[in-house]
mmCIF file with all atom_site columns, C-alpha atoms in Angstrom:
data_model
loop_
_atom_site.group_PDB
_atom_site.id
_atom_site.type_symbol
_atom_site.label_atom_id
_atom_site.label_alt_id
_atom_site.label_comp_id
_atom_site.label_asym_id
_atom_site.label_entity_id
_atom_site.label_seq_id
_atom_site.pdbx_PDB_ins_code
_atom_site.Cartn_x
_atom_site.Cartn_y
_atom_site.Cartn_z
_atom_site.occupancy
_atom_site.B_iso_or_equiv
_atom_site.pdbx_formal_charge
_atom_site.auth_seq_id
_atom_site.auth_comp_id
_atom_site.auth_asym_id
_atom_site.auth_atom_id
_atom_site.pdbx_PDB_model_num
ATOM 1   C CA . PHE F 1 1   ? 123.008 121.507 70.794  1.00 65.00 ? 1   PHE F CA 1
ATOM 2   C CA . SER F 1 2   ? 125.035 124.515 70.064  1.00 71.00 ? 2   SER F CA 1
ATOM 3   C CA . ILE F 1 3   ? 127.221 126.001 67.850  1.00 74.00 ? 3   ILE F CA 1
ATOM 4   C CA . ASP F 1 4   ? 130.427 128.639 68.153  1.00 76.00 ? 4   ASP F CA 1
ATOM 5   C CA . LYS F 1 5   ? 131.649 130.542 65.654  1.00 77.00 ? 5   LYS F CA 1
ATOM 6   C CA . ALA F 1 6   ? 134.757 133.368 66.590  1.00 79.00 ? 6   ALA F CA 1
ATOM 7   C CA . GLU F 1 7   ? 133.536 135.855 64.831  1.00 81.00 ? 7   GLU F CA 1
ATOM 8   C CA . PRO F 1 8   ? 131.526 138.149 66.907  1.00 82.00 ? 8   PRO F CA 1
ATOM 9   C CA . ASN F 1 9   ? 127.311 138.553 65.564  1.00 78.00 ? 9   ASN F CA 1
ATOM 10  C CA . PHE F 1 10  ? 128.072 136.216 62.786  1.00 81.00 ? 10  PHE F CA 1
ATOM 11  C CA . TYR F 1 11  ? 124.384 133.916 63.486  1.00 82.00 ? 11  TYR F CA 1
ATOM 12  C CA . GLN F 1 12  ? 121.669 136.078 62.297  1.00 83.00 ? 12  GLN F CA 1
ATOM 13  C CA . PRO F 1 13  ? 118.107 135.202 62.856  1.00 84.00 ? 13  PRO F CA 1
ATOM 14  C CA . VAL F 1 14  ? 118.258 132.315 60.384  1.00 86.00 ? 14  VAL F CA 1
ATOM 15  C CA . HIS F 1 15  ? 120.716 130.248 61.797  1.00 81.00 ? 15  HIS F CA 1
ATOM 16  C CA . VAL F 1 16  ? 119.108 130.297 65.315  1.00 82.00 ? 16  VAL F CA 1
ATOM 17  C CA . GLU F 1 17  ? 116.084 128.391 62.950  1.00 85.00 ? 17  GLU F CA 1
ATOM 18  C CA . ILE F 1 18  ? 118.238 126.224 61.142  1.00 85.00 ? 18  ILE F CA 1
ATOM 19  C CA . VAL F 1 19  ? 119.830 125.125 64.083  1.00 85.00 ? 19  VAL F CA 1
ATOM 20  C CA . ARG F 1 20  ? 116.413 124.722 66.435  1.00 85.00 ? 20  ARG F CA 1
ATOM 21  C CA . ALA F 1 21  ? 114.770 122.601 63.401  1.00 87.00 ? 21  ALA F CA 1
ATOM 22  C CA . PHE F 1 22  ? 117.315 120.501 63.856  1.00 84.00 ? 22  PHE F CA 1
ATOM 23  C CA . ALA F 1 23  ? 117.444 119.967 67.443  1.00 85.00 ? 23  ALA F CA 1
ATOM 24  C CA . ALA F 1 24  ? 113.924 119.465 67.042  1.00 83.00 ? 24  ALA F CA 1
ATOM 25  C CA . GLN F 1 25  ? 115.189 116.791 64.206  1.00 86.00 ? 25  GLN F CA 1
ATOM 26  C CA . ALA F 1 26  ? 117.605 115.127 66.616  1.00 84.00 ? 26  ALA F CA 1
ATOM 27  C CA . GLY F 1 27  ? 115.090 115.196 69.160  1.00 83.00 ? 27  GLY F CA 1
ATOM 28  C CA . LEU F 1 28  ? 113.043 113.411 66.962  1.00 83.00 ? 28  LEU F CA 1
ATOM 29  C CA . ALA F 1 29  ? 115.840 110.283 66.551  1.00 83.00 ? 29  ALA F CA 1
ATOM 30  C CA . LEU F 1 30  ? 116.458 109.363 69.800  1.00 85.00 ? 30  LEU F CA 1
ATOM 31  C CA . GLN F 1 31  ? 112.808 109.581 70.794  1.00 87.00 ? 31  GLN F CA 1
ATOM 32  C CA . ASN F 1 32  ? 112.288 107.184 67.858  1.00 83.00 ? 32  ASN F CA 1
ATOM 33  C CA . ALA F 1 33  ? 114.973 105.255 68.659  1.00 82.00 ? 33  ALA F CA 1
ATOM 34  C CA . LYS F 1 34  ? 114.121 104.516 72.661  1.00 84.00 ? 34  LYS F CA 1
ATOM 35  C CA . LEU F 1 35  ? 110.381 103.785 71.055  1.00 81.00 ? 35  LEU F CA 1
ATOM 36  C CA . TYR F 1 36  ? 112.147 101.383 69.200  1.00 79.00 ? 36  TYR F CA 1
ATOM 37  C CA . LYS F 1 37  ? 114.262 99.778  71.482  1.00 81.00 ? 37  LYS F CA 1
ATOM 38  C CA . GLU F 1 38  ? 111.280 99.392  73.738  1.00 77.00 ? 38  GLU F CA 1
ATOM 39  C CA . THR F 1 39  ? 109.239 97.482  71.639  1.00 75.00 ? 39  THR F CA 1
ATOM 40  C CA . HIS F 1 40  ? 112.185 95.896  70.175  1.00 72.00 ? 40  HIS F CA 1
ATOM 41  C CA . ASP F 1 41  ? 112.267 93.965  74.522  1.00 74.00 ? 41  ASP F CA 1
ATOM 42  C CA . LEU F 1 42  ? 108.399 93.930  74.933  1.00 70.00 ? 42  LEU F CA 1
ATOM 43  C CA . LEU F 1 43  ? 108.414 91.514  71.403  1.00 70.00 ? 43  LEU F CA 1
ATOM 44  C CA . THR F 1 44  ? 111.278 89.590  73.272  1.00 76.00 ? 44  THR F CA 1
ATOM 45  C CA . ARG F 1 45  ? 108.988 89.509  76.055  1.00 70.00 ? 45  ARG F CA 1
ATOM 46  C CA . GLU F 1 46  ? 106.271 87.949  74.476  1.00 73.00 ? 46  GLU F CA 1
ATOM 47  C CA . GLN F 1 47  ? 108.424 85.176  72.882  1.00 74.00 ? 47  GLN F CA 1
ATOM 48  C CA . ARG F 1 48  ? 109.754 84.529  76.184  1.00 71.00 ? 48  ARG F CA 1
ATOM 49  C CA . LEU F 1 49  ? 106.476 83.875  76.871  1.00 67.00 ? 49  LEU F CA 1
ATOM 50  C CA . ASN F 1 50  ? 105.371 81.869  74.588  1.00 70.00 ? 50  ASN F CA 1
ATOM 51  C CA . GLU F 1 51  ? 108.584 79.643  74.679  1.00 70.00 ? 51  GLU F CA 1
ATOM 52  C CA . ILE F 1 52  ? 106.953 78.828  78.054  1.00 64.00 ? 52  ILE F CA 1
ATOM 53  C CA . LEU F 1 53  ? 103.453 78.374  77.287  1.00 63.00 ? 53  LEU F CA 1
ATOM 54  C CA . GLN F 1 54  ? 105.108 76.192  74.383  1.00 66.00 ? 54  GLN F CA 1
ATOM 55  C CA . ARG F 1 55  ? 107.129 74.349  77.040  1.00 62.00 ? 55  ARG F CA 1
ATOM 56  C CA . VAL F 1 56  ? 104.299 74.018  79.787  1.00 60.00 ? 56  VAL F CA 1
ATOM 57  C CA . GLY F 1 57  ? 102.481 71.994  77.478  1.00 62.00 ? 57  GLY F CA 1
ATOM 58  C CA . SER F 1 58  ? 104.890 70.135  75.880  1.00 66.00 ? 58  SER F CA 1
ATOM 59  C CA . SER F 1 59  ? 106.158 67.284  78.210  1.00 65.00 ? 59  SER F CA 1
ATOM 60  C CA . LEU F 1 60  ? 105.346 65.242  81.270  1.00 68.00 ? 60  LEU F CA 1
ATOM 61  C CA . ASP F 1 61  ? 108.496 65.678  82.808  1.00 79.00 ? 61  ASP F CA 1
ATOM 62  C CA . LEU F 1 62  ? 108.477 68.069  85.269  1.00 80.00 ? 62  LEU F CA 1
ATOM 63  C CA . GLU F 1 63  ? 112.101 68.232  85.827  1.00 85.00 ? 63  GLU F CA 1
ATOM 64  C CA . ASP F 1 64  ? 112.499 69.375  82.218  1.00 83.00 ? 64  ASP F CA 1
ATOM 65  C CA . ILE F 1 65  ? 109.937 71.273  82.618  1.00 84.00 ? 65  ILE F CA 1
ATOM 66  C CA . LEU F 1 66  ? 110.388 73.291  85.752  1.00 88.00 ? 66  LEU F CA 1
ATOM 67  C CA . LYS F 1 67  ? 114.241 73.898  84.661  1.00 89.00 ? 67  LYS F CA 1
ATOM 68  C CA . ASP F 1 68  ? 113.518 75.202  81.468  1.00 86.00 ? 68  ASP F CA 1
ATOM 69  C CA . ILE F 1 69  ? 110.618 78.137  82.704  1.00 87.00 ? 69  ILE F CA 1
ATOM 70  C CA . LEU F 1 70  ? 113.098 78.682  85.654  1.00 93.00 ? 70  LEU F CA 1
ATOM 71  C CA . ARG F 1 71  ? 116.088 79.506  82.595  1.00 90.00 ? 71  ARG F CA 1
ATOM 72  C CA . LEU F 1 72  ? 113.026 81.302  80.743  1.00 87.00 ? 72  LEU F CA 1
ATOM 73  C CA . ALA F 1 73  ? 112.210 83.113  83.871  1.00 91.00 ? 73  ALA F CA 1
ATOM 74  C CA . CYS F 1 74  ? 115.740 84.610  84.138  1.00 93.00 ? 74  CYS F CA 1
ATOM 75  C CA . GLU F 1 75  ? 115.971 85.641  80.890  1.00 89.00 ? 75  GLU F CA 1
ATOM 76  C CA . LEU F 1 76  ? 112.596 87.341  80.484  1.00 88.00 ? 76  LEU F CA 1
ATOM 77  C CA . VAL F 1 77  ? 113.493 89.405  84.032  1.00 92.00 ? 77  VAL F CA 1
ATOM 78  C CA . ASN F 1 78  ? 117.292 89.614  83.412  1.00 91.00 ? 78  ASN F CA 1
ATOM 79  C CA . ALA F 1 79  ? 118.248 87.959  86.268  1.00 95.00 ? 79  ALA F CA 1
ATOM 80  C CA . ASP F 1 80  ? 121.293 85.973  87.015  1.00 95.00 ? 80  ASP F CA 1
ATOM 81  C CA . ALA F 1 81  ? 120.667 82.830  88.401  1.00 95.00 ? 81  ALA F CA 1
ATOM 82  C CA . GLY F 1 82  ? 117.596 81.424  90.095  1.00 95.00 ? 82  GLY F CA 1
ATOM 83  C CA . SER F 1 83  ? 116.189 78.562  91.283  1.00 94.00 ? 83  SER F CA 1
ATOM 84  C CA . VAL F 1 84  ? 112.755 76.677  91.815  1.00 94.00 ? 84  VAL F CA 1
ATOM 85  C CA . GLY F 1 85  ? 111.454 75.231  94.629  1.00 93.00 ? 85  GLY F CA 1
ATOM 86  C CA . LEU F 1 86  ? 107.858 72.833  95.198  1.00 94.00 ? 86  LEU F CA 1
ATOM 87  C CA . LEU F 1 87  ? 105.847 72.484  97.893  1.00 94.00 ? 87  LEU F CA 1
ATOM 88  C CA . ASP F 1 88  ? 105.431 69.120  99.422  1.00 92.00 ? 88  ASP F CA 1
ATOM 89  C CA . SER F 1 89  ? 102.034 66.793  99.706  1.00 89.00 ? 89  SER F CA 1
ATOM 90  C CA . TYR F 1 90  ? 101.402 68.427  102.792 1.00 88.00 ? 90  TYR F CA 1
ATOM 91  C CA . LYS F 1 91  ? 102.279 71.973  102.615 1.00 89.00 ? 91  LYS F CA 1
ATOM 92  C CA . LYS F 1 92  ? 105.087 71.347  105.200 1.00 91.00 ? 92  LYS F CA 1
ATOM 93  C CA . LYS F 1 93  ? 108.262 71.556  103.026 1.00 92.00 ? 93  LYS F CA 1
ATOM 94  C CA . LEU F 1 94  ? 109.482 73.684  99.736  1.00 92.00 ? 94  LEU F CA 1
ATOM 95  C CA . ASN F 1 95  ? 111.878 71.103  97.775  1.00 92.00 ? 95  ASN F CA 1
ATOM 96  C CA . LEU F 1 96  ? 114.694 72.260  95.924  1.00 91.00 ? 96  LEU F CA 1
ATOM 97  C CA . MET F 1 97  ? 113.746 71.473  92.336  1.00 92.00 ? 97  MET F CA 1
ATOM 98  C CA . ASN F 1 98  ? 116.151 73.229  90.007  1.00 92.00 ? 98  ASN F CA 1
ATOM 99  C CA . CYS F 1 99  ? 118.705 76.020  90.224  1.00 93.00 ? 99  CYS F CA 1
ATOM 100 C CA . HIS F 1 100 ? 119.786 77.987  87.250  1.00 94.00 ? 100 HIS F CA 1
ATOM 101 C CA . ASN F 1 101 ? 122.972 79.550  86.799  1.00 93.00 ? 101 ASN F CA 1
ATOM 102 C CA . ILE F 1 102 ? 123.919 78.992  90.651  1.00 90.00 ? 102 ILE F CA 1
ATOM 103 C CA . SER F 1 103 ? 125.363 75.669  92.867  1.00 87.00 ? 103 SER F CA 1
ATOM 104 C CA . GLU F 1 104 ? 122.265 73.381  94.189  1.00 86.00 ? 104 GLU F CA 1
ATOM 105 C CA . GLU F 1 105 ? 124.752 73.145  97.391  1.00 85.00 ? 105 GLU F CA 1
ATOM 106 C CA . TYR F 1 106 ? 124.420 76.371  98.235  1.00 83.00 ? 106 TYR F CA 1
ATOM 107 C CA . PHE F 1 107 ? 120.623 75.518  98.755  1.00 83.00 ? 107 PHE F CA 1
ATOM 108 C CA . SER F 1 108 ? 118.743 73.406  101.106 1.00 83.00 ? 108 SER F CA 1
ATOM 109 C CA . PRO F 1 109 ? 117.316 70.379  99.756  1.00 86.00 ? 109 PRO F CA 1
ATOM 110 C CA . SER F 1 110 ? 114.335 70.924  101.633 1.00 88.00 ? 110 SER F CA 1
ATOM 111 C CA . VAL F 1 111 ? 113.225 74.061  104.019 1.00 88.00 ? 111 VAL F CA 1
ATOM 112 C CA . PRO F 1 112 ? 110.862 73.447  106.392 1.00 89.00 ? 112 PRO F CA 1
ATOM 113 C CA . GLU F 1 113 ? 107.694 75.499  106.617 1.00 89.00 ? 113 GLU F CA 1
ATOM 114 C CA . ASN F 1 114 ? 108.313 79.280  107.759 1.00 81.00 ? 114 ASN F CA 1
ATOM 115 C CA . GLU F 1 115 ? 112.199 79.096  107.860 1.00 82.00 ? 115 GLU F CA 1
ATOM 116 C CA . GLY F 1 116 ? 113.850 80.794  104.824 1.00 80.00 ? 116 GLY F CA 1
ATOM 117 C CA . VAL F 1 117 ? 112.468 84.159  103.232 1.00 85.00 ? 117 VAL F CA 1
ATOM 118 C CA . SER F 1 118 ? 111.003 81.894  99.893  1.00 89.00 ? 118 SER F CA 1
ATOM 119 C CA . TRP F 1 119 ? 107.679 80.991  102.608 1.00 91.00 ? 119 TRP F CA 1
ATOM 120 C CA . GLN F 1 120 ? 106.765 84.997  102.729 1.00 90.00 ? 120 GLN F CA 1
ATOM 121 C CA . ALA F 1 121 ? 106.107 83.666  98.529  1.00 92.00 ? 121 ALA F CA 1
ATOM 122 C CA . VAL F 1 122 ? 104.219 81.165  99.287  1.00 93.00 ? 122 VAL F CA 1
ATOM 123 C CA . ARG F 1 123 ? 101.950 83.064  102.580 1.00 92.00 ? 123 ARG F CA 1
ATOM 124 C CA . SER F 1 124 ? 101.576 85.988  100.755 1.00 93.00 ? 124 SER F CA 1
ATOM 125 C CA . ARG F 1 125 ? 100.527 84.681  97.450  1.00 94.00 ? 125 ARG F CA 1
ATOM 126 C CA . THR F 1 126 ? 102.256 87.331  95.213  1.00 94.00 ? 126 THR F CA 1
ATOM 127 C CA . PRO F 1 127 ? 105.979 88.210  94.378  1.00 94.00 ? 127 PRO F CA 1
ATOM 128 C CA . ILE F 1 128 ? 107.864 89.916  96.936  1.00 92.00 ? 128 ILE F CA 1
ATOM 129 C CA . LEU F 1 129 ? 111.127 91.641  96.171  1.00 93.00 ? 129 LEU F CA 1
ATOM 130 C CA . MET F 1 130 ? 114.469 92.189  98.042  1.00 90.00 ? 130 MET F CA 1
ATOM 131 C CA . GLU F 1 131 ? 116.640 94.380  96.929  1.00 88.00 ? 131 GLU F CA 1
ATOM 132 C CA . ASN F 1 132 ? 119.668 95.191  98.936  1.00 80.00 ? 132 ASN F CA 1
ATOM 133 C CA . PHE F 1 133 ? 119.877 91.886  99.824  1.00 76.00 ? 133 PHE F CA 1
ATOM 134 C CA . ASN F 1 134 ? 120.770 90.313  103.627 1.00 66.00 ? 134 ASN F CA 1
ATOM 135 C CA . GLN F 1 135 ? 122.399 87.164  103.657 1.00 62.00 ? 135 GLN F CA 1
ATOM 136 C CA . GLU F 1 136 ? 122.494 86.854  106.792 1.00 54.00 ? 136 GLU F CA 1
ATOM 137 C CA . GLU F 1 137 ? 118.822 87.841  107.911 1.00 56.00 ? 137 GLU F CA 1
ATOM 138 C CA . THR F 1 138 ? 117.196 86.159  105.137 1.00 59.00 ? 138 THR F CA 1
ATOM 139 C CA . SER F 1 139 ? 118.971 82.465  104.866 1.00 59.00 ? 139 SER F CA 1
ATOM 140 C CA . LEU F 1 140 ? 118.520 81.549  101.341 1.00 62.00 ? 140 LEU F CA 1
ATOM 141 C CA . LEU F 1 141 ? 121.840 79.449  101.168 1.00 66.00 ? 141 LEU F CA 1
ATOM 142 C CA . LYS F 1 142 ? 122.801 77.081  103.294 1.00 67.00 ? 142 LYS F CA 1
ATOM 143 C CA . ILE F 1 143 ? 126.158 77.951  103.218 1.00 60.00 ? 143 ILE F CA 1
ATOM 144 C CA . PRO F 1 144 ? 128.184 80.598  102.029 1.00 68.00 ? 144 PRO F CA 1
ATOM 145 C CA . GLY F 1 145 ? 127.886 81.404  98.064  1.00 73.00 ? 145 GLY F CA 1
ATOM 146 C CA . PRO F 1 146 ? 127.322 84.419  95.767  1.00 80.00 ? 146 PRO F CA 1
ATOM 147 C CA . ASN F 1 147 ? 126.575 87.563  96.930  1.00 83.00 ? 147 ASN F CA 1
ATOM 148 C CA . ILE F 1 148 ? 123.132 88.577  95.946  1.00 86.00 ? 148 ILE F CA 1
ATOM 149 C CA . GLN F 1 149 ? 122.188 91.702  95.386  1.00 89.00 ? 149 GLN F CA 1
ATOM 150 C CA . SER F 1 150 ? 118.173 91.632  95.108  1.00 91.00 ? 150 SER F CA 1
ATOM 151 C CA . LEU F 1 151 ? 115.852 88.315  95.189  1.00 92.00 ? 151 LEU F CA 1
ATOM 152 C CA . LEU F 1 152 ? 112.028 88.224  93.681  1.00 94.00 ? 152 LEU F CA 1
ATOM 153 C CA . MET F 1 153 ? 110.627 85.724  94.934  1.00 94.00 ? 153 MET F CA 1
ATOM 154 C CA . VAL F 1 154 ? 107.162 84.556  93.023  1.00 95.00 ? 154 VAL F CA 1
ATOM 155 C CA . PRO F 1 155 ? 104.801 81.773  93.630  1.00 96.00 ? 155 PRO F CA 1
ATOM 156 C CA . ILE F 1 156 ? 104.157 79.069  91.377  1.00 95.00 ? 156 ILE F CA 1
ATOM 157 C CA . MET F 1 157 ? 99.583  78.766  91.607  1.00 93.00 ? 157 MET F CA 1
ATOM 158 C CA . GLY F 1 158 ? 97.826  76.219  90.601  1.00 90.00 ? 158 GLY F CA 1
ATOM 159 C CA . GLY F 1 159 ? 94.228  78.395  90.216  1.00 89.00 ? 159 GLY F CA 1
ATOM 160 C CA . GLN F 1 160 ? 94.048  79.585  94.016  1.00 91.00 ? 160 GLN F CA 1
ATOM 161 C CA . GLU F 1 161 ? 96.495  77.469  95.309  1.00 93.00 ? 161 GLU F CA 1
ATOM 162 C CA . VAL F 1 162 ? 100.483 77.911  95.693  1.00 94.00 ? 162 VAL F CA 1
ATOM 163 C CA . LEU F 1 163 ? 102.143 74.942  94.259  1.00 95.00 ? 163 LEU F CA 1
ATOM 164 C CA . GLY F 1 164 ? 105.906 76.264  94.743  1.00 94.00 ? 164 GLY F CA 1
ATOM 165 C CA . VAL F 1 165 ? 108.206 79.389  94.509  1.00 95.00 ? 165 VAL F CA 1
ATOM 166 C CA . PHE F 1 166 ? 111.086 80.566  92.216  1.00 94.00 ? 166 PHE F CA 1
ATOM 167 C CA . ASN F 1 167 ? 113.346 82.340  93.714  1.00 94.00 ? 167 ASN F CA 1
ATOM 168 C CA . LEU F 1 168 ? 114.939 84.907  90.794  1.00 95.00 ? 168 LEU F CA 1
ATOM 169 C CA . ILE F 1 169 ? 118.370 86.617  91.815  1.00 94.00 ? 169 ILE F CA 1
ATOM 170 C CA . ILE F 1 170 ? 120.632 89.131  90.829  1.00 94.00 ? 170 ILE F CA 1
ATOM 171 C CA . LEU F 1 171 ? 124.008 89.288  91.651  1.00 91.00 ? 171 LEU F CA 1
ATOM 172 C CA . ASN F 1 172 ? 125.596 92.650  89.613  1.00 89.00 ? 172 ASN F CA 1
ATOM 173 C CA . GLU F 1 173 ? 125.395 94.744  91.820  1.00 86.00 ? 173 GLU F CA 1
ATOM 174 C CA . ALA F 1 174 ? 125.069 97.688  89.047  1.00 88.00 ? 174 ALA F CA 1
ATOM 175 C CA . LYS F 1 175 ? 121.591 95.887  88.110  1.00 91.00 ? 175 LYS F CA 1
ATOM 176 C CA . LYS F 1 176 ? 117.884 96.186  89.757  1.00 92.00 ? 176 LYS F CA 1
ATOM 177 C CA . PHE F 1 177 ? 113.987 94.071  88.347  1.00 93.00 ? 177 PHE F CA 1
ATOM 178 C CA . SER F 1 178 ? 112.777 96.808  87.071  1.00 90.00 ? 178 SER F CA 1
ATOM 179 C CA . PRO F 1 179 ? 109.114 97.305  87.477  1.00 88.00 ? 179 PRO F CA 1
ATOM 180 C CA . ARG F 1 180 ? 108.094 95.543  84.748  1.00 88.00 ? 180 ARG F CA 1
ATOM 181 C CA . ASP F 1 181 ? 110.208 92.628  85.812  1.00 92.00 ? 181 ASP F CA 1
ATOM 182 C CA . ILE F 1 182 ? 107.190 91.737  89.116  1.00 93.00 ? 182 ILE F CA 1
ATOM 183 C CA . PRO F 1 183 ? 103.883 91.193  87.008  1.00 91.00 ? 183 PRO F CA 1
ATOM 184 C CA . MET F 1 184 ? 106.025 88.959  83.872  1.00 88.00 ? 184 MET F CA 1
ATOM 185 C CA . ALA F 1 185 ? 107.520 87.495  86.389  1.00 91.00 ? 185 ALA F CA 1
ATOM 186 C CA . GLU F 1 186 ? 103.890 86.389  88.525  1.00 92.00 ? 186 GLU F CA 1
ATOM 187 C CA . ALA F 1 187 ? 102.614 85.827  85.395  1.00 88.00 ? 187 ALA F CA 1
ATOM 188 C CA . ILE F 1 188 ? 105.257 82.822  85.431  1.00 87.00 ? 188 ILE F CA 1
ATOM 189 C CA . GLY F 1 189 ? 104.594 82.178  87.771  1.00 90.00 ? 189 GLY F CA 1
ATOM 190 C CA . ARG F 1 190 ? 101.072 81.323  87.340  1.00 88.00 ? 190 ARG F CA 1
ATOM 191 C CA . GLU F 1 191 ? 101.818 79.952  83.576  1.00 84.00 ? 191 GLU F CA 1
ATOM 192 C CA . ALA F 1 192 ? 104.193 77.463  85.521  1.00 82.00 ? 192 ALA F CA 1
ATOM 193 C CA . GLY F 1 193 ? 101.291 76.476  87.767  1.00 80.00 ? 193 GLY F CA 1
ATOM 194 C CA . VAL F 1 194 ? 98.880  75.484  84.957  1.00 72.00 ? 194 VAL F CA 1
#
């Protein structure tokens, strides 16, 4: 914070104290605004998590549940798009169940074991973040599609068993997943497996 006056030696020590007090108040106001935004964002995340919990227990239609959870997961981590695949009964294929904000035509309906990046999350049983995503190296999409910037792959866990994978996608170059997004997405994967 600064003030200016054309008249030489105009400002006295009392002016310095006034400006110092004003700057301190302005700093507190900015800090309060930041804390308010963080609190609001946390509350929004908690509300979305509650929606996921309610959705998991509200229907017996698996496809509808996965569609809603995928949409809410994308909202929670500020992803532009996403897909969800479930393992077949032999654990040899990931079958595409649903997409959000991206066409299913870009994805293979079924991905054999150890083909495609989603299997990394299945094998590791932990979320995997790929920033600066390179489509040619990772074969997520079966045909050229939108320019994926970042991909967060999250296993869907039913107890200790992997049931499938959420792929949460950022298309916008200016966006990134935050450090809070990975544990949030992991919690969604655990809840979806219930």
